[in-house]
Coordinates of N, CA and C in Angstrom, one line a residue:
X4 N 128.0 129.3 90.5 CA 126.9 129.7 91.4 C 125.6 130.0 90.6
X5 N 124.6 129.2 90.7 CA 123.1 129.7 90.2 C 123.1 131.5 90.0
X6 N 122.4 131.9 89.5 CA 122.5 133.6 88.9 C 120.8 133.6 89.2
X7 N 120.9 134.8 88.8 CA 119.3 135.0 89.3 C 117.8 134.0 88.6
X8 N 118.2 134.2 87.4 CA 117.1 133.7 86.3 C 116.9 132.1 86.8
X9 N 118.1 131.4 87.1 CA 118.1 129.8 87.9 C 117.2 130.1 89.0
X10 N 117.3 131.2 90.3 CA 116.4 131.1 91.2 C 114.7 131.4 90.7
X11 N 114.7 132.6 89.7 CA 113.5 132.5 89.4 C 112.6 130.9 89.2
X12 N 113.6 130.2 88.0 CA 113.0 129.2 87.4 C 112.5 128.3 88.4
X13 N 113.3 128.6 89.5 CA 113.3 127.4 91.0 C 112.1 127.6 91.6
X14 N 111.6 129.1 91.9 CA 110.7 129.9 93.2 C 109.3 129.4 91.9
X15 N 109.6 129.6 90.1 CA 108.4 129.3 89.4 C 108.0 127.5 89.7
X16 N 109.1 126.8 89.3 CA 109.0 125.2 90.0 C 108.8 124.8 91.2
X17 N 108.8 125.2 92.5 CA 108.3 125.2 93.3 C 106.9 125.6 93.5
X18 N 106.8 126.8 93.2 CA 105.0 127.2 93.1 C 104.1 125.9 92.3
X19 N 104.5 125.8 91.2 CA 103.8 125.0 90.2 C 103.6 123.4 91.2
X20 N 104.7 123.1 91.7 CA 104.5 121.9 92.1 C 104.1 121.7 93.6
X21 N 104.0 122.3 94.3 CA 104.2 122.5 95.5 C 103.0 123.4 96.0
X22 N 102.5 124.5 95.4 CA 101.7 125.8 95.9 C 100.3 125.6 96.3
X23 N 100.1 125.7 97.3 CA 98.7 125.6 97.8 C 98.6 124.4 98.6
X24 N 99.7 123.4 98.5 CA 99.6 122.1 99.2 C 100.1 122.4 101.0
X25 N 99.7 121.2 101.6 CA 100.3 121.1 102.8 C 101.6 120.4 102.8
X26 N 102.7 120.3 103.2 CA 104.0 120.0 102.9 C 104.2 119.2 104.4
X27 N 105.0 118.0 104.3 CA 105.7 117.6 105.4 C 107.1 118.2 104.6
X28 N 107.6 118.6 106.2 CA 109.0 118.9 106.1 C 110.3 118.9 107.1
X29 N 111.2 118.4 106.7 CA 112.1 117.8 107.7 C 113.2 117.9 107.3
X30 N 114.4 117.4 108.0 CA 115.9 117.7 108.0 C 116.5 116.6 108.0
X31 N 116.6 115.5 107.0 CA 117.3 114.1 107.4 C 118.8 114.9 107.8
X32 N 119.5 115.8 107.3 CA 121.2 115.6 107.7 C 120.8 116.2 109.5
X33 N 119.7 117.0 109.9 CA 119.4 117.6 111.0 C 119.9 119.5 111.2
X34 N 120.6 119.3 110.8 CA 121.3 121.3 110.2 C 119.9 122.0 110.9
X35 N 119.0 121.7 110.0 CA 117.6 122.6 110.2 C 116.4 122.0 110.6
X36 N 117.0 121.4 111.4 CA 115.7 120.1 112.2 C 114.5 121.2 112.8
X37 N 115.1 122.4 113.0 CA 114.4 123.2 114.6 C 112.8 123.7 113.0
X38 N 114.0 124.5 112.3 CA 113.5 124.9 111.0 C 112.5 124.6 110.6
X39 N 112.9 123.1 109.7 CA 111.6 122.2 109.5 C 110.2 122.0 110.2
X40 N 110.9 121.8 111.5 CA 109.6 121.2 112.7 C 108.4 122.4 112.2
X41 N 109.2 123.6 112.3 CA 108.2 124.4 112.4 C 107.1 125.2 111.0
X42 N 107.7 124.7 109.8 CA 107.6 124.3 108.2 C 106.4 123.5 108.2
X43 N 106.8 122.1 109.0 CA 106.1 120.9 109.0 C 104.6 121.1 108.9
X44 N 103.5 120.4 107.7 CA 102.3 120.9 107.9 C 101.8 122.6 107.8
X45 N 102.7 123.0 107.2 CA 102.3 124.2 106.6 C 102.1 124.5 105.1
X46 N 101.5 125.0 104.5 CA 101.0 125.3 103.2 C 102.0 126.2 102.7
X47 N 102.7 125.7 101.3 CA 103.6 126.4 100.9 C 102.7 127.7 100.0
X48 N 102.9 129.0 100.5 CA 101.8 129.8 99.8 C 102.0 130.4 98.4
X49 N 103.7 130.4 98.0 CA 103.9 131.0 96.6 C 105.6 130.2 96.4
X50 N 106.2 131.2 95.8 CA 107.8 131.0 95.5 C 108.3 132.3 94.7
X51 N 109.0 133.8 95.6 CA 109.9 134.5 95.1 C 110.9 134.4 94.8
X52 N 111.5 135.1 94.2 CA 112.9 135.4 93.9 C 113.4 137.2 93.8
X53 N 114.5 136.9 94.8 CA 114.7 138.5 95.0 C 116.2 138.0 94.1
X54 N 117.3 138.7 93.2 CA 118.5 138.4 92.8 C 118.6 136.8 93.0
X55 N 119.6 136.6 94.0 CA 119.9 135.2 94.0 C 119.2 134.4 95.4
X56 N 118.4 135.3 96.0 CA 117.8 134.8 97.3 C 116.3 134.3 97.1
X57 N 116.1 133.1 97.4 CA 114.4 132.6 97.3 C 114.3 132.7 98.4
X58 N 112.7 133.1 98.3 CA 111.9 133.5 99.6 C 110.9 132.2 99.8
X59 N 110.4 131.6 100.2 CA 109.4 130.9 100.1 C 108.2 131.2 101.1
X60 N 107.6 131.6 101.4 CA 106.1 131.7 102.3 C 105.4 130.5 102.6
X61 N 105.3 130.2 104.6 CA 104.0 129.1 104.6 C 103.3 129.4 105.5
X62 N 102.1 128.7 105.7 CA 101.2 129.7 106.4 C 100.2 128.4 106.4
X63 N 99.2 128.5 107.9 CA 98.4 127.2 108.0 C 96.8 126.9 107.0
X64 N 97.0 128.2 106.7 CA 96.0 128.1 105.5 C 96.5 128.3 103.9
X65 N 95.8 128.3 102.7 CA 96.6 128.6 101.5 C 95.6 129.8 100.9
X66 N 94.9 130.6 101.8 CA 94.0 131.8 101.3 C 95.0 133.1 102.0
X67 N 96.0 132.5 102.6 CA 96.4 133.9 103.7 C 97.1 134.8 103.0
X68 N 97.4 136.4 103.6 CA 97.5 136.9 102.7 C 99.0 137.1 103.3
X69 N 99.8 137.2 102.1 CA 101.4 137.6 102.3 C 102.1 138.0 103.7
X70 N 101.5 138.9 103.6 CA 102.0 140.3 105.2 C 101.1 139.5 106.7
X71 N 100.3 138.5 107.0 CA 99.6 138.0 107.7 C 100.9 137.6 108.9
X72 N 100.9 138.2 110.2 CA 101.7 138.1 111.1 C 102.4 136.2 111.3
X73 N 101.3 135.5 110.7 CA 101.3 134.0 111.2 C 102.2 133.8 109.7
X74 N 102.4 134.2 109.3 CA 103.4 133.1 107.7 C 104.7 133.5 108.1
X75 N 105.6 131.8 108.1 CA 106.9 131.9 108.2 C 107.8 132.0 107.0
X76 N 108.5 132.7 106.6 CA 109.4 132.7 105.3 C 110.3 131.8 105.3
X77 N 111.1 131.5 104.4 CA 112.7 130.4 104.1 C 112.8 131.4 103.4
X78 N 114.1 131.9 103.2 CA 115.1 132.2 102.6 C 115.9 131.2 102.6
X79 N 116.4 131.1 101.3 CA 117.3 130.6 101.0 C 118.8 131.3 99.7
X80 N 119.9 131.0 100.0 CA 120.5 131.2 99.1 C 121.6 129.7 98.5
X81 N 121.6 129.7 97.7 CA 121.9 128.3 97.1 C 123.3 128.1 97.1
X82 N 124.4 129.8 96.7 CA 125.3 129.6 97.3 C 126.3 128.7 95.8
X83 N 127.1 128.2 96.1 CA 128.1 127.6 94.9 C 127.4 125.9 94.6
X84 N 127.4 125.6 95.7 CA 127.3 124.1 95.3 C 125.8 123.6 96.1
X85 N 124.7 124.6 96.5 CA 123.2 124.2 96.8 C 122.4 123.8 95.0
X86 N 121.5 123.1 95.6 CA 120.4 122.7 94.8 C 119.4 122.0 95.2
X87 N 118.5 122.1 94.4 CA 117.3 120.9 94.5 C 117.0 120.3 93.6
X88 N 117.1 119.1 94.5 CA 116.7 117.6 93.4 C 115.0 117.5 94.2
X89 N 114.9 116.6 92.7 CA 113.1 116.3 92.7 C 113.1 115.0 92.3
X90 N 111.9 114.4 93.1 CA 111.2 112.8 92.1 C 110.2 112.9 92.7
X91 N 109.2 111.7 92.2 CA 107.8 112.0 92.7 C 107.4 110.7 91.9
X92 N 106.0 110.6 91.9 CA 104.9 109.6 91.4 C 104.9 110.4 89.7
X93 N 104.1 109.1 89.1 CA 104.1 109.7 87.6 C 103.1 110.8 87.3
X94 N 102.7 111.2 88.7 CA 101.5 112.5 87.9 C 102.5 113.8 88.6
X95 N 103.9 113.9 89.3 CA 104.6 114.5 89.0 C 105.4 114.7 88.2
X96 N 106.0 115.9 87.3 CA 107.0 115.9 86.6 C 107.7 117.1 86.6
X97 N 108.7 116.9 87.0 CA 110.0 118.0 86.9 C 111.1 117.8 86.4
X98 N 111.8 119.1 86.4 CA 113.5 118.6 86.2 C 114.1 118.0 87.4
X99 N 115.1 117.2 87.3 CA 116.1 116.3 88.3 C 116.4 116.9 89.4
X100 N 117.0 118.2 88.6 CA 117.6 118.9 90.0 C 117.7 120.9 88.9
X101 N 117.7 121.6 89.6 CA 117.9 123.0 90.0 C 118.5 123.2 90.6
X102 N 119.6 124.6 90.1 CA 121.1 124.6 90.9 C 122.4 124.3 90.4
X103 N 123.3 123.9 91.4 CA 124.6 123.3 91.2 C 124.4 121.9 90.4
X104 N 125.1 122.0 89.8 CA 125.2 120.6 88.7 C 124.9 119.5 89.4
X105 N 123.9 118.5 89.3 CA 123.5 117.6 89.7 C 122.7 116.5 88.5
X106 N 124.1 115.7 88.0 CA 123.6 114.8 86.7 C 123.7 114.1 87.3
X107 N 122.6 112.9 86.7 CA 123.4 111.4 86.8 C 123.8 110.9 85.5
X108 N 125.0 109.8 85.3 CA 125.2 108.9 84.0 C 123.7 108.4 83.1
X109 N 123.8 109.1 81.9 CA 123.0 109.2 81.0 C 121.6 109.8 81.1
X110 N 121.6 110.8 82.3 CA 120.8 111.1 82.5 C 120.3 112.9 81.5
X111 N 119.5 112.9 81.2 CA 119.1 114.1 80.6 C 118.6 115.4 80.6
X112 N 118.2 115.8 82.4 CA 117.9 116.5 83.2 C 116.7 117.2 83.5
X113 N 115.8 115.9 83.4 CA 114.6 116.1 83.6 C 113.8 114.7 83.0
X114 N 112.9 114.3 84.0 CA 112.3 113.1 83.8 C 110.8 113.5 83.3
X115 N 110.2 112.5 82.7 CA 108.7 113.0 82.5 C 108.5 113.9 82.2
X116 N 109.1 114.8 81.6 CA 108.2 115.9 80.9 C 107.6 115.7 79.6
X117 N 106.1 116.0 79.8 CA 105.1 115.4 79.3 C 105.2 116.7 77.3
X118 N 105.8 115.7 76.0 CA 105.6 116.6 75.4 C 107.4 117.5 74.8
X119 N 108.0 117.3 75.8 CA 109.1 118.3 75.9 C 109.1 119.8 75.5
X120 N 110.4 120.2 75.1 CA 110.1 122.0 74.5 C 109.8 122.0 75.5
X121 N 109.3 123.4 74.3 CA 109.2 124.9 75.3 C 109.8 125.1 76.4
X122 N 108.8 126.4 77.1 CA 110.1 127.2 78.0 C 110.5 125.8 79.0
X123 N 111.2 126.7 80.2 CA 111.8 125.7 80.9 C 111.3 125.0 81.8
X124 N 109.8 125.5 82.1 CA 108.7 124.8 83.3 C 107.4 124.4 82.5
X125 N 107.9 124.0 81.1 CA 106.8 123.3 80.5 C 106.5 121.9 80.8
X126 N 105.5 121.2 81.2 CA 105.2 120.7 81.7 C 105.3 120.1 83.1
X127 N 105.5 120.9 83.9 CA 105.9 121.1 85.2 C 104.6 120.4 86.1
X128 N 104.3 119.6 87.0 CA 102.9 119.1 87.2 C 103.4 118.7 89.0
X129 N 102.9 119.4 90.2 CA 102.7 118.8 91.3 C 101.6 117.7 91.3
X130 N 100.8 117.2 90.8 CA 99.5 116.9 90.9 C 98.5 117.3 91.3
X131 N 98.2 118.9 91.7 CA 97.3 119.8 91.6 C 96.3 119.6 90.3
X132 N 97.3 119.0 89.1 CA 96.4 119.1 87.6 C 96.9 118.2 87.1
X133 N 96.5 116.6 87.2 CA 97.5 115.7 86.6 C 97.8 115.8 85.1
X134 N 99.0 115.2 84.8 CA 98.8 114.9 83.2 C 98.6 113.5 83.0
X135 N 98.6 113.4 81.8 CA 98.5 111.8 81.2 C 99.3 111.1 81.7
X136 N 99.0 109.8 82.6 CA 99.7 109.5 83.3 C 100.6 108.3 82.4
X137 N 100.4 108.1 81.4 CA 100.6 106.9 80.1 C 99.6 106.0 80.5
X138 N 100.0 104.5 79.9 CA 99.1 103.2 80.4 C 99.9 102.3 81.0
X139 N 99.3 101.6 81.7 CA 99.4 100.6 82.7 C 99.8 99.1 81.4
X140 N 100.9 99.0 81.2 CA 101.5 98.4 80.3 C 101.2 96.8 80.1
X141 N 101.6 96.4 81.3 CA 101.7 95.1 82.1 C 101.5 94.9 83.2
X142 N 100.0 95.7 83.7 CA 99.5 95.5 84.8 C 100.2 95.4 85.9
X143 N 101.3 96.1 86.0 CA 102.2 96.6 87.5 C 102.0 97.5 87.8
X144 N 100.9 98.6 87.4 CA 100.8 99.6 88.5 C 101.7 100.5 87.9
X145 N 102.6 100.1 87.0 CA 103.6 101.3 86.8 C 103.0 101.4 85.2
X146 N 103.3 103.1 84.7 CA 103.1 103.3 83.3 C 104.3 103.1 82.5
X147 N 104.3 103.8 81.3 CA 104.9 103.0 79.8 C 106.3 103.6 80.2
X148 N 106.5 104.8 81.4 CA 107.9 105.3 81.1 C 108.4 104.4 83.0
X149 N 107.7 103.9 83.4 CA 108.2 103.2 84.3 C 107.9 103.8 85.9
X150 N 106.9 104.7 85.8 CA 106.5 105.4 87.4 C 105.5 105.1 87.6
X151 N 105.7 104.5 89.2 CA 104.7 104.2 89.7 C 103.5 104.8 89.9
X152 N 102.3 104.3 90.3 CA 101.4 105.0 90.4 C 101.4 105.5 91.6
X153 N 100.5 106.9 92.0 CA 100.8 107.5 93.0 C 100.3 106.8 94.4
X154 N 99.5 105.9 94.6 CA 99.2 104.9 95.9 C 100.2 104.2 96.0
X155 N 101.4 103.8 95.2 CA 102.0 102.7 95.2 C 103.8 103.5 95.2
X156 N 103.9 105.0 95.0 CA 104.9 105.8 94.8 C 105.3 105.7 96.3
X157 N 106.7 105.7 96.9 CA 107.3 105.9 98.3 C 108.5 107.1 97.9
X158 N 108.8 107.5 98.7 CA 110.1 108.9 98.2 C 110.9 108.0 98.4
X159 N 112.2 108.6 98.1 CA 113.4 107.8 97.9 C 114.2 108.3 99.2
X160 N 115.1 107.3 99.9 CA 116.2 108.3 101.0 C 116.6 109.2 100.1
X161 N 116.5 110.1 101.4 CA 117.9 111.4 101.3 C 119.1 110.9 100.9
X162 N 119.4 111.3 99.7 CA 121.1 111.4 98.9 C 121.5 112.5 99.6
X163 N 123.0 112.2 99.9 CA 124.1 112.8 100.7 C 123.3 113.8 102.1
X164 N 123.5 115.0 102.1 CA 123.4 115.8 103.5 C 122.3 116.7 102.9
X165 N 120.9 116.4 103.4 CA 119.6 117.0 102.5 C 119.4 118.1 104.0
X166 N 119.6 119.5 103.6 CA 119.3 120.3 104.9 C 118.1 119.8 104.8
X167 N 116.8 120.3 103.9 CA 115.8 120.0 103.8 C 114.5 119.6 102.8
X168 N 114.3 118.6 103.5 CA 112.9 117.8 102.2 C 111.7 118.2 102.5
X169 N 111.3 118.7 101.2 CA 109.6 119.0 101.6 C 108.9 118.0 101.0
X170 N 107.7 117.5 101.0 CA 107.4 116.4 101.0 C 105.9 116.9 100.7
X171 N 104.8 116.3 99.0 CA 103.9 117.2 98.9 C 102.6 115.5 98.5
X172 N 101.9 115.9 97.4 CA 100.9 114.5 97.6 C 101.8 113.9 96.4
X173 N 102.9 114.3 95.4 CA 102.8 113.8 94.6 C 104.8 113.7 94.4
X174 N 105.2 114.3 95.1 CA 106.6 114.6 95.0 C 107.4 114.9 96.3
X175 N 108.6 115.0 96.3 CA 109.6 115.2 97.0 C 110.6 116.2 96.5
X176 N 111.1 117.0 97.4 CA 112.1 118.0 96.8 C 113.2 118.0 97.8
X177 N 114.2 117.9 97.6 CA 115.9 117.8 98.6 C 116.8 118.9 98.5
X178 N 116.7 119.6 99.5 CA 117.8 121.0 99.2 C 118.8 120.7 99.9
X179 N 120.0 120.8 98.7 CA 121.7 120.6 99.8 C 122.3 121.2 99.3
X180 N 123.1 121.5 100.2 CA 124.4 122.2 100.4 C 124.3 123.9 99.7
X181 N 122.9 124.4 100.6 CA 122.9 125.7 100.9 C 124.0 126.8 101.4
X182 N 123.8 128.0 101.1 CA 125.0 128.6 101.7 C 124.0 129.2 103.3
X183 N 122.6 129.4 102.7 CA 122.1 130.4 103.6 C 121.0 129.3 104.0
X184 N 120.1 129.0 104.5 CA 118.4 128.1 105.0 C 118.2 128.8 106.0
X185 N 117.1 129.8 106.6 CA 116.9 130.7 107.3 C 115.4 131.0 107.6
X186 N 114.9 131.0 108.9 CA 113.3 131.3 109.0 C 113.1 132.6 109.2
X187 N 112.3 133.7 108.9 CA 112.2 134.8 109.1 C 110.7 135.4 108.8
X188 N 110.5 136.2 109.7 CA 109.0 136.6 110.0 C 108.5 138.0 109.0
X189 N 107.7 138.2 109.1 CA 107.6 139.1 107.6 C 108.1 140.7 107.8
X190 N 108.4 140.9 109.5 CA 109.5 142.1 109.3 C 110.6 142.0 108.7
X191 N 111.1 140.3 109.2 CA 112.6 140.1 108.4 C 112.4 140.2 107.3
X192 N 111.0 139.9 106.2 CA 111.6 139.9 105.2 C 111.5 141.5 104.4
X193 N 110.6 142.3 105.5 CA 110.7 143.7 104.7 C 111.7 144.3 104.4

């Protein structure tokens, strides 16, 4: 089961890549279709972490302030076998996935990060602040490590039962197999 310090790292990677943007968001398995709808086109405003519970805040502007009657929360708890996987365009870069074990064969657990080291959300990039995106090698649009350029980037289907994908200008993020996915208004979260 993720421990607390994993949710931190998650609510910090979420912010960084996600924060301030407007999000499509939806339910390919359907679990939290009602959920999403109402996610959908909202501005992700930060990313807490209470112990092992993320809070996430959205709100139709990205100036609002926390306690503003209009911002919907997600709670989430990740639970034994929840996580989130990530991909994106090449001016995204994150780790694979956050959470329950989610490798692929030969894979390293984290694509593009620009530099490597350091802490664990070093070079972490929504596209808010691109990085060096490499060069256009052989004039396909794609750079030297093989990602597309962001006009030409499409998200990938949902792998297995995705309660929910948020969907940003530069990335994609897939949460499955939550224990908790939950909307609550900011009494719930006091």
């Amino acid at each position: 089961m993720p421990e607390g310090h994993t949710i931190h790292r998650l609510a910090a990677a979420l912010n960084e890549l996600y924060g301030g943007q407007n999000l499509h968001a939806s339910s390919p398995q359907g679990r939290f279709a009602d959920g999403a709808s109402r996610l959908d086109g909202q501005v992700l405003l930060g990313g807490q972490a209470h112990g092992k519970h993320l809070f996430l805040p959205f709100g139709p502007r990205p100036d609002m302030l926390l306690d503003d009657a209009s911002v919907t929360w997600l709670r989430i708890h990740l639970g034994l076998y929840g996580s989130w996987t990530f991909d994106g365009d090449r001016e995204f870069t994150a780790p694979h996935a956050i959470g329950a074990p989610r490798r692929r064969v030969g894979e390293r657990g984290e694509h593009a990060l620009k530099g490597g080291g350091g802490s664990a959300l070093a070079g972490l990039k929504g596209g808010s602040v691109g990085v060096d995106p490499g060069e256009d090698t052989e004039g396909t649009g794609a750079d030297s490590r093989g990602c597309p350029a962001p006009e030409d980037w499409e998200p990938p289907e949902p792998r297995g039962a995705v309660r929910l994908r948020l969907l940003g200008r530069h990335g994609v993020a897939d949460l499955t197999g939550p224990a908790a996915c939950e909307l609550l208004d900011a009494e719930g979260v006091a």
